[in-house]
CSV table of C-alpha atoms in Angstrom, one decimal:
chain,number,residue,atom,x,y,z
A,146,UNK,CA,107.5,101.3,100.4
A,147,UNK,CA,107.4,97.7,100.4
A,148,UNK,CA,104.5,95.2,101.6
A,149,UNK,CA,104.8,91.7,101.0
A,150,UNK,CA,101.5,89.8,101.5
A,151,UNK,CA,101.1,86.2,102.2
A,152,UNK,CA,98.2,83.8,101.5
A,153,UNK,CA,97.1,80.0,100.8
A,154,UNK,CA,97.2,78.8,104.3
A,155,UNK,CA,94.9,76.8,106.0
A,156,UNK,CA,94.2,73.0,107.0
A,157,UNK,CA,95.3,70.1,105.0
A,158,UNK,CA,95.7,66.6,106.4
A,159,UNK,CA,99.0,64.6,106.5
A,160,UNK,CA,100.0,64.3,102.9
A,161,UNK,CA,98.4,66.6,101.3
A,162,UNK,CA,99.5,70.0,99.5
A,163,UNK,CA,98.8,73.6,100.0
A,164,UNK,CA,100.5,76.5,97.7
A,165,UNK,CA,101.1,79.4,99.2
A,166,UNK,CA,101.7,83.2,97.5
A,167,UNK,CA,103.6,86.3,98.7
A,168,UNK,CA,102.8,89.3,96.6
A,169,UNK,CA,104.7,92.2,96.9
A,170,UNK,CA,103.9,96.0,96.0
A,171,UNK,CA,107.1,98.7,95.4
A,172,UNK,CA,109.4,98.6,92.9
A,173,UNK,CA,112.3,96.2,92.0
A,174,UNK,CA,110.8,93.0,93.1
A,175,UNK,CA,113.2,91.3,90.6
A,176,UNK,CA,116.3,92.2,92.7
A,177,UNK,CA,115.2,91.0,95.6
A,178,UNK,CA,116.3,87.0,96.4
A,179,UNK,CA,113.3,86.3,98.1
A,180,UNK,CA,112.6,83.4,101.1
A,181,UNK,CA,110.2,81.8,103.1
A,182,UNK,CA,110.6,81.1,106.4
A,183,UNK,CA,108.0,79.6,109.5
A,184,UNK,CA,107.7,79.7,112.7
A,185,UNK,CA,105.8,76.4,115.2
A,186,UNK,CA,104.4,77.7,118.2
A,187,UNK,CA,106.8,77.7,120.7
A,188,UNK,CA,109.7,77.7,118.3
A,189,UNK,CA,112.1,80.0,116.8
A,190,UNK,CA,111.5,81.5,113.3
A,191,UNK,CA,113.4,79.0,111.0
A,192,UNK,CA,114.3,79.6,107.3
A,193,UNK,CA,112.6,77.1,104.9
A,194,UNK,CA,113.4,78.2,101.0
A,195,UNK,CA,115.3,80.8,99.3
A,196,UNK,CA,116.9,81.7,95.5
A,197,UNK,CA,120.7,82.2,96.2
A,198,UNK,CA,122.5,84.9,94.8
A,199,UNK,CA,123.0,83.2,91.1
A,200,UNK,CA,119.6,82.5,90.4
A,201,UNK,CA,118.9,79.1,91.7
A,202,UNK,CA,117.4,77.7,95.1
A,203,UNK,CA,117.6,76.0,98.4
A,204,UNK,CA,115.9,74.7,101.4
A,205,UNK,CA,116.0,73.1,104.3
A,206,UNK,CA,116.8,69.8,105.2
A,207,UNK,CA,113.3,69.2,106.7
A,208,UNK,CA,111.4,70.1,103.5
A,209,UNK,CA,114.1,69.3,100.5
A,210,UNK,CA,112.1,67.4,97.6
A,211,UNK,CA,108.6,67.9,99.4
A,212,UNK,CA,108.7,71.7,98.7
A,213,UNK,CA,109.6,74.4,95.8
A,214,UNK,CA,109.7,77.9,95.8
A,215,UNK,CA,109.3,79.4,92.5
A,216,UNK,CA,108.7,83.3,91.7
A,217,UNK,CA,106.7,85.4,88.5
A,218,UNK,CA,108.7,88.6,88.5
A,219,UNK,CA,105.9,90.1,86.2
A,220,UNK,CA,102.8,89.4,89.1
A,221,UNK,CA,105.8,90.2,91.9
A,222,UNK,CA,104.8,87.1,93.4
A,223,UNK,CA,106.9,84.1,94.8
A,224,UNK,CA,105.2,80.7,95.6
A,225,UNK,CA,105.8,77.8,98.2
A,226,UNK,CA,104.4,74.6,97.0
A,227,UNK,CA,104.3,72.2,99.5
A,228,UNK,CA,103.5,68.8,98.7
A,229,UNK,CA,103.3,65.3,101.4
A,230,UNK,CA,103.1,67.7,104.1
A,231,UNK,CA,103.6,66.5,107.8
A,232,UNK,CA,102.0,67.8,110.8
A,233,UNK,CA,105.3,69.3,112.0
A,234,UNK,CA,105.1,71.8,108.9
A,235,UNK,CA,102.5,73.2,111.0
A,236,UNK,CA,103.3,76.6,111.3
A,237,UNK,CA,102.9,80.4,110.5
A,238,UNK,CA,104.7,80.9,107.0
A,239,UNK,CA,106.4,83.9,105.9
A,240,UNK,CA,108.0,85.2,103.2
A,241,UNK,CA,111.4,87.7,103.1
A,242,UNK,CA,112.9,90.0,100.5
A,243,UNK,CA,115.8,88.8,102.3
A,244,UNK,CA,119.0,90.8,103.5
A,245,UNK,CA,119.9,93.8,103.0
A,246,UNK,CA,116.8,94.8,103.1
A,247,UNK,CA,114.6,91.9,105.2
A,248,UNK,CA,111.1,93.3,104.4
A,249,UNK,CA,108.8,90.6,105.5
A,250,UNK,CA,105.4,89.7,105.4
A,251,UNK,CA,102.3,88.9,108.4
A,252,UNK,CA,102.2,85.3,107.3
A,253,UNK,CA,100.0,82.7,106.8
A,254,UNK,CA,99.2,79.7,108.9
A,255,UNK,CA,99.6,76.6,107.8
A,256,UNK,CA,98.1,73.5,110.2
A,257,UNK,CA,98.7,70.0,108.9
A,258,UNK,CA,96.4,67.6,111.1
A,259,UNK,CA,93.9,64.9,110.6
């Protein structure tokens, strides 16, 4: 059975940085791609990052050279650092196995405010 577990949330002001972790128990976390997604309140659940199929990664318009997703196969983790963080990153973050499987995680929240 997989859990994934999210954490490194909380309050930063406009600007700064937060890190947040997804650690996952079961097996095979290696093969899994792996994303993070968030979701405003009042707003849908939108994607944020992801590793692609070869290995590499990709994000969102809205946070493209402000964040990176990174992973340590050996702690079954994968990481969101988010850095000059705006108050519309405010959100609950979660993170994805991804398809076929789409495990997900509880999320964290993330509030960017002064």
């Amino acid at each position: 059975q997989v859990q994934l577990v999210e954490s490194g949330g909380g309050l930063v002001q406009p600007g700064g940085s937060l890190r947040l972790s997804c650690a996952m128990s079961g097996n095979f976390f290696s093969v899994y791609a792996m994303g993070w997604y968030r979701q405003a309140p009042g707003k849908q659940r939108e994607w944020v990052a992801r590793f692609t199929s070869g290995g590499g990664t990709t994000y969102a318009d809205s946070v493209k050279g402000r964040f990176t997703i990174s992973r340590d196969n050996a702690k079954k983790t994968v990481y969101l650092q988010m850095n000059s963080l705006k108050p519309e990153d405010t959100a609950v973050y979660y993170c994805t196995t991804g398809p076929p499987s789409n495990y997900w995680g509880q999320g964290t929240q993330v509030t960017v405010s002064s």
